[in-house]
Coordinates of C-alpha atoms and ligand atoms in Angstrom, one line a residue:
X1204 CA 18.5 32.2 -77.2
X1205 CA 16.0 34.4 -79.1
X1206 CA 13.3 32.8 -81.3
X1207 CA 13.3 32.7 -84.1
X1208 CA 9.2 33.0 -85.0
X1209 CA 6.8 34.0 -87.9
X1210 CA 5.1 37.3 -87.1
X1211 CA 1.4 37.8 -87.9
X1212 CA 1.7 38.4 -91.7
X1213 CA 4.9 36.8 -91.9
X1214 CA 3.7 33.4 -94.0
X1215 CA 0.7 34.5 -96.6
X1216 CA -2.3 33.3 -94.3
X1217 CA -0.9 32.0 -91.1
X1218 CA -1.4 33.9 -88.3
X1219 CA 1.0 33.0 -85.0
X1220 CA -0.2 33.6 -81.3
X1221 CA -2.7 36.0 -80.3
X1222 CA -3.9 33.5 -78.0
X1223 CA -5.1 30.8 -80.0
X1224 CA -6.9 29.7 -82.8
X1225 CA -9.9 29.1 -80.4
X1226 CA -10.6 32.4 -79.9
X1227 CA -10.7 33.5 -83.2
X1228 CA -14.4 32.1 -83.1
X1229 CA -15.3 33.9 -80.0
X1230 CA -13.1 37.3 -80.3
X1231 CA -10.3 37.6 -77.7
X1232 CA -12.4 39.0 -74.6
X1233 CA -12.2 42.6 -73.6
X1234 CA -11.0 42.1 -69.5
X1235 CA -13.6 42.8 -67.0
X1236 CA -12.8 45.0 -64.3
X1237 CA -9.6 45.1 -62.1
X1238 CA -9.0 45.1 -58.5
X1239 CA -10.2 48.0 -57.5
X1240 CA -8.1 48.1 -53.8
X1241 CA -7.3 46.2 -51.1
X1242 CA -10.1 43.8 -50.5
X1243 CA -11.1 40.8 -47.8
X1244 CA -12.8 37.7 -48.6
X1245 CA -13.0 34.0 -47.4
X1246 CA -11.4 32.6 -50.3
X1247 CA -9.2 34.0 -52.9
X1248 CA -8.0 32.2 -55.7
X1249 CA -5.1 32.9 -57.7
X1250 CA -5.4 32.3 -61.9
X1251 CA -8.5 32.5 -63.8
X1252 CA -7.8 28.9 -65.6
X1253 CA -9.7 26.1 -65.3
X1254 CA -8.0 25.0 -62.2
X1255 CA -8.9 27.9 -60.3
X1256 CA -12.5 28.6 -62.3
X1257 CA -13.6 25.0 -61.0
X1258 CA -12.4 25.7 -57.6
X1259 CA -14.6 28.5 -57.8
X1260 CA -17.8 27.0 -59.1
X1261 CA -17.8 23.8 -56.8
X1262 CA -17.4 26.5 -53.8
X1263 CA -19.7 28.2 -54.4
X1264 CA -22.5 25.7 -55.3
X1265 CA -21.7 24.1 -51.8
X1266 CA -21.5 27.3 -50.0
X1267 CA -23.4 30.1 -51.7
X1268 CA -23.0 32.8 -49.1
X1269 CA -18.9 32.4 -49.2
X1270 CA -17.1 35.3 -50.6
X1271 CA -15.0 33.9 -53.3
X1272 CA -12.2 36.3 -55.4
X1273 CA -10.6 35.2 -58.8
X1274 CA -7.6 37.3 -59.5
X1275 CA -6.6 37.1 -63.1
X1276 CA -3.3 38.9 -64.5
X1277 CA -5.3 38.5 -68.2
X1278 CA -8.3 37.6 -68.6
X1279 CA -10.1 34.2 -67.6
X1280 CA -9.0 31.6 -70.0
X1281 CA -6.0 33.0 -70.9
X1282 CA -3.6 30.4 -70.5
X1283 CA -3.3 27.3 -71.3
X1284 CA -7.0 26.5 -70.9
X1285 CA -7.9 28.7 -73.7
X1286 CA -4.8 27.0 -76.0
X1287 CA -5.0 23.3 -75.2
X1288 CA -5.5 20.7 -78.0
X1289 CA -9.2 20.5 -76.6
X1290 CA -8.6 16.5 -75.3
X1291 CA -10.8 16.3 -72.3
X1292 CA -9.7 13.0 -71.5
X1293 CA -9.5 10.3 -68.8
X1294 CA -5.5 10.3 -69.0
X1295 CA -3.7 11.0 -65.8
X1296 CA -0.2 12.5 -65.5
X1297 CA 3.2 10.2 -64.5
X1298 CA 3.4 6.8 -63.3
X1299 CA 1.0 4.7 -61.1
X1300 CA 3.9 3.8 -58.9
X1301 CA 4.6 7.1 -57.7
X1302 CA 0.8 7.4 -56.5
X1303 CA 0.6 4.6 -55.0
X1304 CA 3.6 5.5 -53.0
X1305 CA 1.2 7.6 -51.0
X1306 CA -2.0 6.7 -51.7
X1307 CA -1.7 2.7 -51.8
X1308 CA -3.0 0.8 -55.0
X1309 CA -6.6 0.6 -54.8
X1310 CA -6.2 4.4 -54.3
X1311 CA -4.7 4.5 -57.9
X1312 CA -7.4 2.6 -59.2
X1313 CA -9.7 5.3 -57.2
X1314 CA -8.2 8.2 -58.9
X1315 CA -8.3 6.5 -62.4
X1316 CA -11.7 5.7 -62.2
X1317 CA -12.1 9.2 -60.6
X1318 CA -10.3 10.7 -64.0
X1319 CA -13.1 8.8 -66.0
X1320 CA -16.1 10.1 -64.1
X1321 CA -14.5 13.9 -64.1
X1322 CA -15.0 13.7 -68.1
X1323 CA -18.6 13.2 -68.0
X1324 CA -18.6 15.8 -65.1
X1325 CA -17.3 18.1 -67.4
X1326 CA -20.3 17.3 -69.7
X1327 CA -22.6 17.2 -67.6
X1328 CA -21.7 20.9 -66.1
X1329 CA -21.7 22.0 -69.9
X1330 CA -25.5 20.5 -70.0
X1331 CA -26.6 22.0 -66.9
X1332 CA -25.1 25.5 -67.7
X1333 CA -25.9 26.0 -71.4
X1334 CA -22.2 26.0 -72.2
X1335 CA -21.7 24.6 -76.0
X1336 CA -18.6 24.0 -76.5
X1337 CA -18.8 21.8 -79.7
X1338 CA -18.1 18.4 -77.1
X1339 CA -18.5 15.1 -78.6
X1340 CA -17.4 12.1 -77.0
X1341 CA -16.1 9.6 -79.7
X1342 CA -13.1 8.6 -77.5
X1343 CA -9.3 8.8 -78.4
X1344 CA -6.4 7.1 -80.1
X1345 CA -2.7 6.9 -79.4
X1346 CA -1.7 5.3 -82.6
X1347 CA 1.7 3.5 -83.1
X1348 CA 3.5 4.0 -86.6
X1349 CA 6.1 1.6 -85.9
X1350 CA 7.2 -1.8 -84.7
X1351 CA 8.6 -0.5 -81.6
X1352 CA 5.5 2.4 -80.9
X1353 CA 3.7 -1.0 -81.4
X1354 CA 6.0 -2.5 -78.5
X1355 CA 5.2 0.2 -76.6
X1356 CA 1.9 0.3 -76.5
X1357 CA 1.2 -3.5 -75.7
X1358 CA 4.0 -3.2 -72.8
X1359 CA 2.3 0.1 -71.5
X1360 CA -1.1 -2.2 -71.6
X1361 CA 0.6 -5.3 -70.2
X1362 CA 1.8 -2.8 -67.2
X1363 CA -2.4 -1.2 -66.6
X1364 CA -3.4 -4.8 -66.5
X1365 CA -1.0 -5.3 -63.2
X1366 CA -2.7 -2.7 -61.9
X1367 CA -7.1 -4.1 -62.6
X1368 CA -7.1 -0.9 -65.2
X1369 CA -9.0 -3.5 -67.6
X1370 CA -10.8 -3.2 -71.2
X1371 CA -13.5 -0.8 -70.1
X1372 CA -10.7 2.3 -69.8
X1373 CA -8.7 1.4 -73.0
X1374 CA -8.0 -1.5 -75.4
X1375 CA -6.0 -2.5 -78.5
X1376 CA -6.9 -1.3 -81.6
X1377 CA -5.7 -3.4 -85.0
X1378 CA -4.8 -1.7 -87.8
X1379 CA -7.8 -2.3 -89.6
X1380 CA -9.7 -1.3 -86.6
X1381 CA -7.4 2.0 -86.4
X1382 CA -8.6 2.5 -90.1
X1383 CA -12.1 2.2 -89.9
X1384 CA -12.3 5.0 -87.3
X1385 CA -9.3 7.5 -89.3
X1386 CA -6.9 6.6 -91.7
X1387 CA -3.4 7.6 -90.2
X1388 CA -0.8 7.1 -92.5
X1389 CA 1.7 3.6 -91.8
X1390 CA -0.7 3.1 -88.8
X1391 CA 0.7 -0.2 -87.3
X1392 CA -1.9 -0.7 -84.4
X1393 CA -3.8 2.0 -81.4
X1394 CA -4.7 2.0 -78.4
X1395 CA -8.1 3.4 -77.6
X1396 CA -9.7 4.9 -75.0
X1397 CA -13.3 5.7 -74.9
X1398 CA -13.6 8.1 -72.1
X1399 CA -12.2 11.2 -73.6
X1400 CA -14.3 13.5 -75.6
X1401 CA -13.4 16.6 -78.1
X1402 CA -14.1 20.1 -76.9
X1403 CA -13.0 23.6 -78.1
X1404 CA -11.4 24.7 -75.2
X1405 CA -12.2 28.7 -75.3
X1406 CA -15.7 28.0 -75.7
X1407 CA -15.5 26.1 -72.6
X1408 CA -13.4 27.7 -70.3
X1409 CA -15.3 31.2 -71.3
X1410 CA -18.3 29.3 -70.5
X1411 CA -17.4 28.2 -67.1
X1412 CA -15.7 31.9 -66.4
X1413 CA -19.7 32.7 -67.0
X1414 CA -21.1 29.9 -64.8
X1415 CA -19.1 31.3 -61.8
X1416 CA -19.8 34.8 -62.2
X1417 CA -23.5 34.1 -62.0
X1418 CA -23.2 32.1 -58.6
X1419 CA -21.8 35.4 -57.7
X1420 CA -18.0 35.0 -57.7
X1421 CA -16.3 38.1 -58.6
X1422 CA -13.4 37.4 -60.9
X1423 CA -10.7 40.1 -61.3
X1424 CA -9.1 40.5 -64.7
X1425 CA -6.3 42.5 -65.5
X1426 CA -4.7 41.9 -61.9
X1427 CA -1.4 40.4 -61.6
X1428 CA -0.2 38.6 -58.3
X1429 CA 2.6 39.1 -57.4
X1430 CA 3.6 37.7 -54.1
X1431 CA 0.9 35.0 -52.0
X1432 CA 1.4 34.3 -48.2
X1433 CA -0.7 33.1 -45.4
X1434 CA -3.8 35.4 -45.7
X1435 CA -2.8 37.7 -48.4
X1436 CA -2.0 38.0 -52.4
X1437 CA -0.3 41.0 -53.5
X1438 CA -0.9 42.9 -56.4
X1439 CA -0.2 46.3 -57.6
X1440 CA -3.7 47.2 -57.1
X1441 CA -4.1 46.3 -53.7
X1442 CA -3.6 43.4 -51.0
X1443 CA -6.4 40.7 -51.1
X1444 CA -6.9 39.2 -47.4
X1445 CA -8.0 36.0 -47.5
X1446 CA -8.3 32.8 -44.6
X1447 CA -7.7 30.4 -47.6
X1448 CA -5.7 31.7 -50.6
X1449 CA -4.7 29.3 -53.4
X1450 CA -2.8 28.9 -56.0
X1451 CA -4.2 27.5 -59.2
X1452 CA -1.7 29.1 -61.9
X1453 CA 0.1 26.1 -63.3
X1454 CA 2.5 27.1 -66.0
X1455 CA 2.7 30.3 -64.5
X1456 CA 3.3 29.5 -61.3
X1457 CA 7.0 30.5 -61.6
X1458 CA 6.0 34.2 -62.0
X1459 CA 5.4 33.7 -58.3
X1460 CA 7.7 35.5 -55.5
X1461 CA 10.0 32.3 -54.1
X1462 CA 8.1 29.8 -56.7
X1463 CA 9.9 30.0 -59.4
X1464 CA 11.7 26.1 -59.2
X1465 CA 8.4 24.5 -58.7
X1466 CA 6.5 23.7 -61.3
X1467 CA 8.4 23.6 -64.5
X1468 CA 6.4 25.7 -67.7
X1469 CA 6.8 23.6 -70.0
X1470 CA 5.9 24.8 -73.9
X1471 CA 3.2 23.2 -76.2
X1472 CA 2.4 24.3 -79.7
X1473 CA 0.1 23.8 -82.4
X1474 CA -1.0 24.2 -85.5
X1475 CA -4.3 24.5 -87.1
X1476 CA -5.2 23.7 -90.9
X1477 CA -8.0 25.8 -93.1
X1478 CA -11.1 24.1 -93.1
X1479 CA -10.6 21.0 -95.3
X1480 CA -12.6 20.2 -98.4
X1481 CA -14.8 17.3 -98.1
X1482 CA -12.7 15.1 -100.7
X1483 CA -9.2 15.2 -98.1
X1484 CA -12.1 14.5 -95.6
X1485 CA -13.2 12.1 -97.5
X1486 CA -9.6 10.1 -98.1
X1487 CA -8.8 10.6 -94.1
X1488 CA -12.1 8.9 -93.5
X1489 CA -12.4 10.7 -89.8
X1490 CA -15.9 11.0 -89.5
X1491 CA -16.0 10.6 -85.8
X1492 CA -14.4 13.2 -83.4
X1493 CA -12.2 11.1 -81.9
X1494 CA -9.2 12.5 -81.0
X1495 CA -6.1 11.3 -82.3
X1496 CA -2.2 11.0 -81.0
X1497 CA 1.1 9.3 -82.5
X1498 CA 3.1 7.2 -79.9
X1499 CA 6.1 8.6 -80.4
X1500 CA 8.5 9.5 -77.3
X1501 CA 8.0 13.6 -78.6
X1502 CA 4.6 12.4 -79.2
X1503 CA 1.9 14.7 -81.1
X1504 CA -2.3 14.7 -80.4
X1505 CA -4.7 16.1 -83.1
X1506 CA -8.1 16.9 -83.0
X1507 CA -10.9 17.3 -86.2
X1508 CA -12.5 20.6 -85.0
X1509 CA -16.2 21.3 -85.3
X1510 CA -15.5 23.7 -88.1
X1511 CA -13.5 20.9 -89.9
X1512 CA -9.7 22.1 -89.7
X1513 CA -7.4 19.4 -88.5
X1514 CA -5.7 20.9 -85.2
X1515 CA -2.2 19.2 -84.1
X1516 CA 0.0 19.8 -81.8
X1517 CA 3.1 18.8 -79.9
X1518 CA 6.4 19.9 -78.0
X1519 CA 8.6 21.7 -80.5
X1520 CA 11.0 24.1 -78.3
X1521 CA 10.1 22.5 -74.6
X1522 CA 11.2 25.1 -72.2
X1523 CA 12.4 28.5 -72.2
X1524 CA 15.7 29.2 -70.3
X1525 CA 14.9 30.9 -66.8
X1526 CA 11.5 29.3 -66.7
X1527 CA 10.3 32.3 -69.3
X1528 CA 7.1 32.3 -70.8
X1529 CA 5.5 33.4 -74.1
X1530 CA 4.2 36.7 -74.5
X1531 CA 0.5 35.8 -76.3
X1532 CA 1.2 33.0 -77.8
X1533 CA 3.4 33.4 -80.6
X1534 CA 5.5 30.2 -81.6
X1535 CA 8.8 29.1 -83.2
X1536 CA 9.6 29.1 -87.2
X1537 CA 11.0 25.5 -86.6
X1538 CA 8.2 24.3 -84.5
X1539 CA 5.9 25.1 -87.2
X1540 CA 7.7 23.2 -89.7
X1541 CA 7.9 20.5 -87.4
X1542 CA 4.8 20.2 -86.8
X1543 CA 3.5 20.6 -89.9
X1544 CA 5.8 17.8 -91.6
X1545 CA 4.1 15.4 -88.6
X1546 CA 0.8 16.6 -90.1
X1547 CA 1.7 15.7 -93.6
X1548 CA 2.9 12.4 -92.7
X1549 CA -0.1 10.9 -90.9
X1550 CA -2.3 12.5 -93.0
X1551 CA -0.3 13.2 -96.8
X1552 CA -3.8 14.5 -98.2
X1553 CA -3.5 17.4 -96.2
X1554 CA -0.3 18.1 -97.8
X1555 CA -1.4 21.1 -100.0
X1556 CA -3.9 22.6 -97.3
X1557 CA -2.1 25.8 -96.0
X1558 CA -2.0 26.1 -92.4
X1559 CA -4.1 29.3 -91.3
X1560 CA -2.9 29.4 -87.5
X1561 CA -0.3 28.3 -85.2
X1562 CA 0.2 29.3 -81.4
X1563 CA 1.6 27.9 -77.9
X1564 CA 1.1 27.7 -74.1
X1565 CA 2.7 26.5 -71.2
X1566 CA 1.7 23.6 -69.0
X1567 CA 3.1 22.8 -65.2
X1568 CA 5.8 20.0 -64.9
X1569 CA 6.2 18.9 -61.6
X1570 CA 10.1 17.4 -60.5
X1571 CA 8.3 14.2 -60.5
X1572 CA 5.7 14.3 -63.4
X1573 CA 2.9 13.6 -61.0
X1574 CA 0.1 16.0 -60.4
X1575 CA -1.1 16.7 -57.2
X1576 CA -3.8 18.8 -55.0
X1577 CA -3.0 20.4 -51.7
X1578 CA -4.2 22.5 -48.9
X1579 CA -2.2 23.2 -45.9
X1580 CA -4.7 23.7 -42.8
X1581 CA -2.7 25.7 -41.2
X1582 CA -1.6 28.3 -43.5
X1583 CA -4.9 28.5 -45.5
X1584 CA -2.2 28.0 -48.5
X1585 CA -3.3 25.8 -51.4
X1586 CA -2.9 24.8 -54.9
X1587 CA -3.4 22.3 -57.7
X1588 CA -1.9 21.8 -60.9
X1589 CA 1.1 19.9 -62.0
X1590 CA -0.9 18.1 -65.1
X1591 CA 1.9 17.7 -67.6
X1592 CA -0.2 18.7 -70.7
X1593 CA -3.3 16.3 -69.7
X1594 CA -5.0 19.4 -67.8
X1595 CA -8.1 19.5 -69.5
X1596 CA -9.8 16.9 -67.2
X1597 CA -8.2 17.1 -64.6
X1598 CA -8.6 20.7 -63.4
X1599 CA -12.2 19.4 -62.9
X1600 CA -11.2 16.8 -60.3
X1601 CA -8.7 19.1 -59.1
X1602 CA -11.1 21.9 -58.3
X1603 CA -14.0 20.3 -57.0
X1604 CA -11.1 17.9 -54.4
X1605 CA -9.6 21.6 -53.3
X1606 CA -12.9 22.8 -52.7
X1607 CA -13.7 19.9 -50.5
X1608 CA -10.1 20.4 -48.9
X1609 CA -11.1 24.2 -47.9
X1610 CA -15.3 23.3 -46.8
X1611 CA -13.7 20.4 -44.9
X1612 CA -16.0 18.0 -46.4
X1613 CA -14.6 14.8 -46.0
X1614 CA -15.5 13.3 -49.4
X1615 CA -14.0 10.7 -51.1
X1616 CA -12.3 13.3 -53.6
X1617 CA -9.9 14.1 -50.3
X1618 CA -8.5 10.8 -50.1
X1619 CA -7.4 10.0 -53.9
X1620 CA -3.8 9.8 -53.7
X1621 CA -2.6 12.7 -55.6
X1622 CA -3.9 14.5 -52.5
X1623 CA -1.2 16.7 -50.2
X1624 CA 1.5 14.8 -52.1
X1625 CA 5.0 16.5 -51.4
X1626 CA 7.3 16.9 -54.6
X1627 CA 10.8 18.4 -54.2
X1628 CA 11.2 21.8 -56.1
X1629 CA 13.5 21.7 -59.8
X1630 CA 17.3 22.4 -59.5
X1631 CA 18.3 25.9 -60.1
X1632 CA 19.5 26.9 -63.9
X1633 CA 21.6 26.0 -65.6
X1634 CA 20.9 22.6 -64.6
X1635 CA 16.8 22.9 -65.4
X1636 CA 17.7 24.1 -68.9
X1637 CA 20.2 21.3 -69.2
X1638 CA 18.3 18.7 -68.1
X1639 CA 15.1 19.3 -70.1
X1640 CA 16.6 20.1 -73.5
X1641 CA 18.8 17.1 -73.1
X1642 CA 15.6 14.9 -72.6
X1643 CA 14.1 15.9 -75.9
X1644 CA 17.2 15.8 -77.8
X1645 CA 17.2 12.1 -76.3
X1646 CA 13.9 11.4 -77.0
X1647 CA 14.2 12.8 -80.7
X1648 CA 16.8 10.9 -81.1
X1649 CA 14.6 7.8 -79.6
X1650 CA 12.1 8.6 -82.3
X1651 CA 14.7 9.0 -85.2
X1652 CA 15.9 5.2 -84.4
X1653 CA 12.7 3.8 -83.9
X1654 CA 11.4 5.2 -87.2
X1655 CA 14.7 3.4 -89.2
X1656 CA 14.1 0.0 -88.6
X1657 CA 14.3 -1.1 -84.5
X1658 CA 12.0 -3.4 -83.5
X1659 CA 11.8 -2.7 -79.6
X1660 CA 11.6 1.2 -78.6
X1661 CA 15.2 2.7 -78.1
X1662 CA 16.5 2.5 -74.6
X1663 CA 18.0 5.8 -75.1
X1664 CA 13.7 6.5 -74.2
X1665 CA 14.5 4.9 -70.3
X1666 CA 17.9 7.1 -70.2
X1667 CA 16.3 10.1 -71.1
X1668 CA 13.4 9.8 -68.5
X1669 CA 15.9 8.9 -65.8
X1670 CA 17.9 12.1 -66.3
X1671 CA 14.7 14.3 -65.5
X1672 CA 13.4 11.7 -62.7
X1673 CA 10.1 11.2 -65.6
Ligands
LIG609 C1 -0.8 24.0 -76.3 C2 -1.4 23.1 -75.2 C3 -2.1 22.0 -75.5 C4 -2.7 21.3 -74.5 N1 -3.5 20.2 -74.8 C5 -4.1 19.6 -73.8 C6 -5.1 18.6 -74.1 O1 -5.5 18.5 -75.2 N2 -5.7 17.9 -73.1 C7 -5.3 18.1 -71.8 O2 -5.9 17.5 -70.9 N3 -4.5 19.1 -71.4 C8 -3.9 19.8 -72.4 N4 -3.0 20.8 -72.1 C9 -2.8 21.1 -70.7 C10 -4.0 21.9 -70.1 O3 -4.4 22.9 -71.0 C11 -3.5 22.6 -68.8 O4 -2.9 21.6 -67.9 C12 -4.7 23.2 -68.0 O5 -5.5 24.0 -68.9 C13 -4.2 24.1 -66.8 O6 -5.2 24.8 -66.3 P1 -4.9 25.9 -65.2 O7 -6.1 26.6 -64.8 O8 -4.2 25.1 -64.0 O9 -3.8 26.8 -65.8 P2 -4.0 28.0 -66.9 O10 -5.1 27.7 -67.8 O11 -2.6 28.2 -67.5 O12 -4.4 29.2 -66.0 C14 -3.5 30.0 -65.3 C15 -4.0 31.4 -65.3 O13 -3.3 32.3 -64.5 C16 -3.0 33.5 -65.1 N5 -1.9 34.1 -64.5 C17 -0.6 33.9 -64.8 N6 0.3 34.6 -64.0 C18 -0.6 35.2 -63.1 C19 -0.3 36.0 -62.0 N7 1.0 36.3 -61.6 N8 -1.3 36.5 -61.3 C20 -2.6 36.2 -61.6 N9 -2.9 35.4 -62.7 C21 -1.9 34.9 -63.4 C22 -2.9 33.2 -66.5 O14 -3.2 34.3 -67.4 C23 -3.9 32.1 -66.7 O15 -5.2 32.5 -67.1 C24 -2.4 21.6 -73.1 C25 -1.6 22.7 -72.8 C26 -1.1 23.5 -73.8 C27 -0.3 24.7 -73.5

């Protein structure tokens, strides 16, 4: 099972991992300083993403005397919140039904509506803390390239409506409609949503890494955990006593002593165009920053970066056996090609524009696809993450809801129904391994059929989810 990948230098101009293509812009930070011993605080937090650098802020804005500690194997930002496609949008992980299982269904309404307010949070934090991070809210479309992505679409709208998710969250594009805004090749129809907005994700987790240091968090870099219990995280520089220590390292969170079947890491890549010239700009039409996905099963989600590269990504390989992860980034030959031919499709004018960049990260799959928050009182254990690749908005909801968990404030973040949610761990290899490439050779094959000629999405799509409990 080795990769096969390009090497920095491999393909003339295209330069694979080191990170991600955001940090090019910014340089790759040098890390700040280690642990320097064992240490005691009130509240340590484990993972310098955006999880546990939200956690961090909203704690200490309520509470500025609390001693907070961010322990970071890396350096803040860099996982998948320095690599994401940069979507900060209102989209929530899994199905409604599953929430409402524990939190009833106004409290899935709650949490939607909770998911659009956390995206102008986000903006508003930026604002407040002089962090540019090139947003612009313009919304985002999931467009459908065939008569079944078509069918899919209007059922997955039919099933919202059930629920009182109405017009003001998303709505049906035409294809004319789908045009005016960017012009995606064999675009059938969209759905549109305008409450997500673009962002360069280093830019903004760097920014908020800032934001917390100067309410006087101190974030460790360069310190791995290795082992968390009640009280105390373990690393090789010392032991951190804590009353509340949580766990905010989604992807990672296998690394973990004892956790390694709980959250699945599951792989994302992209790729990352030069900047285009304003003729291919010109015959895509996307003036707007909205951000822009296909509807396909092994879907894909693109943005139009400030700089004025197209940026798209998607699953290519899904999961390394042993719930491995990637070293700094670097991706697979074939997921390159992959996702390149996906680029050239929906947009053929970019067909003779090298790609420049290409990278990956992983992202937490839960054994039920449904992200939660918890803190268990009497441990002082908690964590948060579980966002299945639509992270980017919700580690804000997630953070300020587990600060509120550890003040005790009883807010209504507390009682959205992701909250304390139990999910049962993932079955030991080889089964995981099984399971999960089996679902995306499925769905492949889903997409392969619905792209020659069905006219209602392949059912293999319903088989595939019930063999990983999606
Ligand atoms: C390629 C890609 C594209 C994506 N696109 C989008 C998108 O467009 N929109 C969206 O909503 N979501 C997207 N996501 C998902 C989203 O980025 C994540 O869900 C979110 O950033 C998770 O944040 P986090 O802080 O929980 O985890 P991370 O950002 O992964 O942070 C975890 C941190 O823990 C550190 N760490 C790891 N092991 C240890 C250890 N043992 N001890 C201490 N520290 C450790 C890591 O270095 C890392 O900095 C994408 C993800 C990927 C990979």
């Amino acid at each position: 099972m080795t990769d096969r990948t390009y090497h920095s230098g491999d393909v003339s101009g295209l330069l694979n991992g080191r990170v991600s293509l955001w940090y090019d812009e910014i340089g790759i930070p040098a890390r700040g300083p280690a642990l320097p011993g064992d240490a005691s605080v009130d509240v340590c937090i484990v993972g310098g993403g955006l999880t546990g650098l939200w956690t961090a802020y909203h704690l200490a804005t309520h509470q500025p005397d609390l001693r907070i500690a961010v322990l970071e194997k890396e350096f803040a930002g860099f996982g998948a919140s320095g690599r994401n496609g940069g979507w900060l949008s209102a989209e929530l992980a899994g199905n409604l039904e599953r929430y409402a299982a524990t939190g009833g269904r106004d409290g899935v309404v709650r949490l939607v509506r909770a998911m659009e307010q956390a995206v102008d949070e986000v903006i508003t934090v930026c604002d407040k803390e002089g962090i540019d991070a090139d947003i612009v809210k313009n919304g985002v479309m999931h467009v459908a390239r065939s008569e079944p992505q078509l069918a899919r679409i209007d059922q997955t709208l039919a099933h919202h409506a059930t629920w009182g998710i109405d017009e003001s969250h998303e709505r049906r594009l035409s294809r004319g409609e789908v045009h005016e805004r960017v012009r995606v090749e064999g675009a059938l129809g969209a759905v549109y949503s305008p409450h997500c907005a673009r962002v360069q994700p280093a830019k903004l987790v760097r920014g908020i890494a800032d934001a917390v240091r100067r309410l006087g968090v101190t974030i460790y870099e360069g310190t791995e955990v290795t082992a968390i219990g009640p009280g105390r995280a373990v690393t090789p520089h010392g032991v951190v006593h804590a009353e509340h220590v949580l766990r905010c390292l989604e992807g990672y969170t296998a690394s973990i002593a004892g956790r390694r079947r709980e959250w699945l890491p599951m792989n994302s890549s992209m790729v990352a165009t030069e900047p285009l010239p304003e003729h291919v700009w010109a015959e895509i039409g996307w003036d707007g920053a909205e951000l822009v996905g296909d509807s396909a099963n092994a879907y894909s989600y693109a943005q139009r970066t400030a700089d004025g590269r197209i940026a798209i990504g998607g699953r290519g390989v899904p999961y390394r056996y042993g719930s491995r992860t990637d070293r700094d980034g670097m991706t697979q030959r074939w997921t390159i090609e992959s996702l390149a031919a996906i680029l050239h499709s929906q947009f053929p004018a970019t067909a003779g524009i090298p790609l420049t960049r290409a990278w990956c990260g992983v992202l937490g799959v839960p054994r039920d696809w449904c992200a939660s928050v918890t803190l268990d009182p009497a441990t002082g254990l908690g964590w948060a993450g579980g966002y299945v690749g639509s992270g980017l908005t919700t580690t804000n909801l997630a953070g300020r809801t587990l600060a509120d968990l550890v003040l005790r404030r009883d807010t209504e973040l507390v009682h959205l129904p992701w909250t304390n949610r139990r999910v049962r761990r993932w079955e030991p290899e080889p089964l995981r391994w099984l399971g999960v490439r089996a679902m995306y050779l499925l769905y492949r094959e889903a997409d392969r059929r619905e792209a020659t000629g069905l006219r209602q999405p392949s059912r293999i799509t319903r088989f595939a989810n019930r063999l990983t409990g999606r």
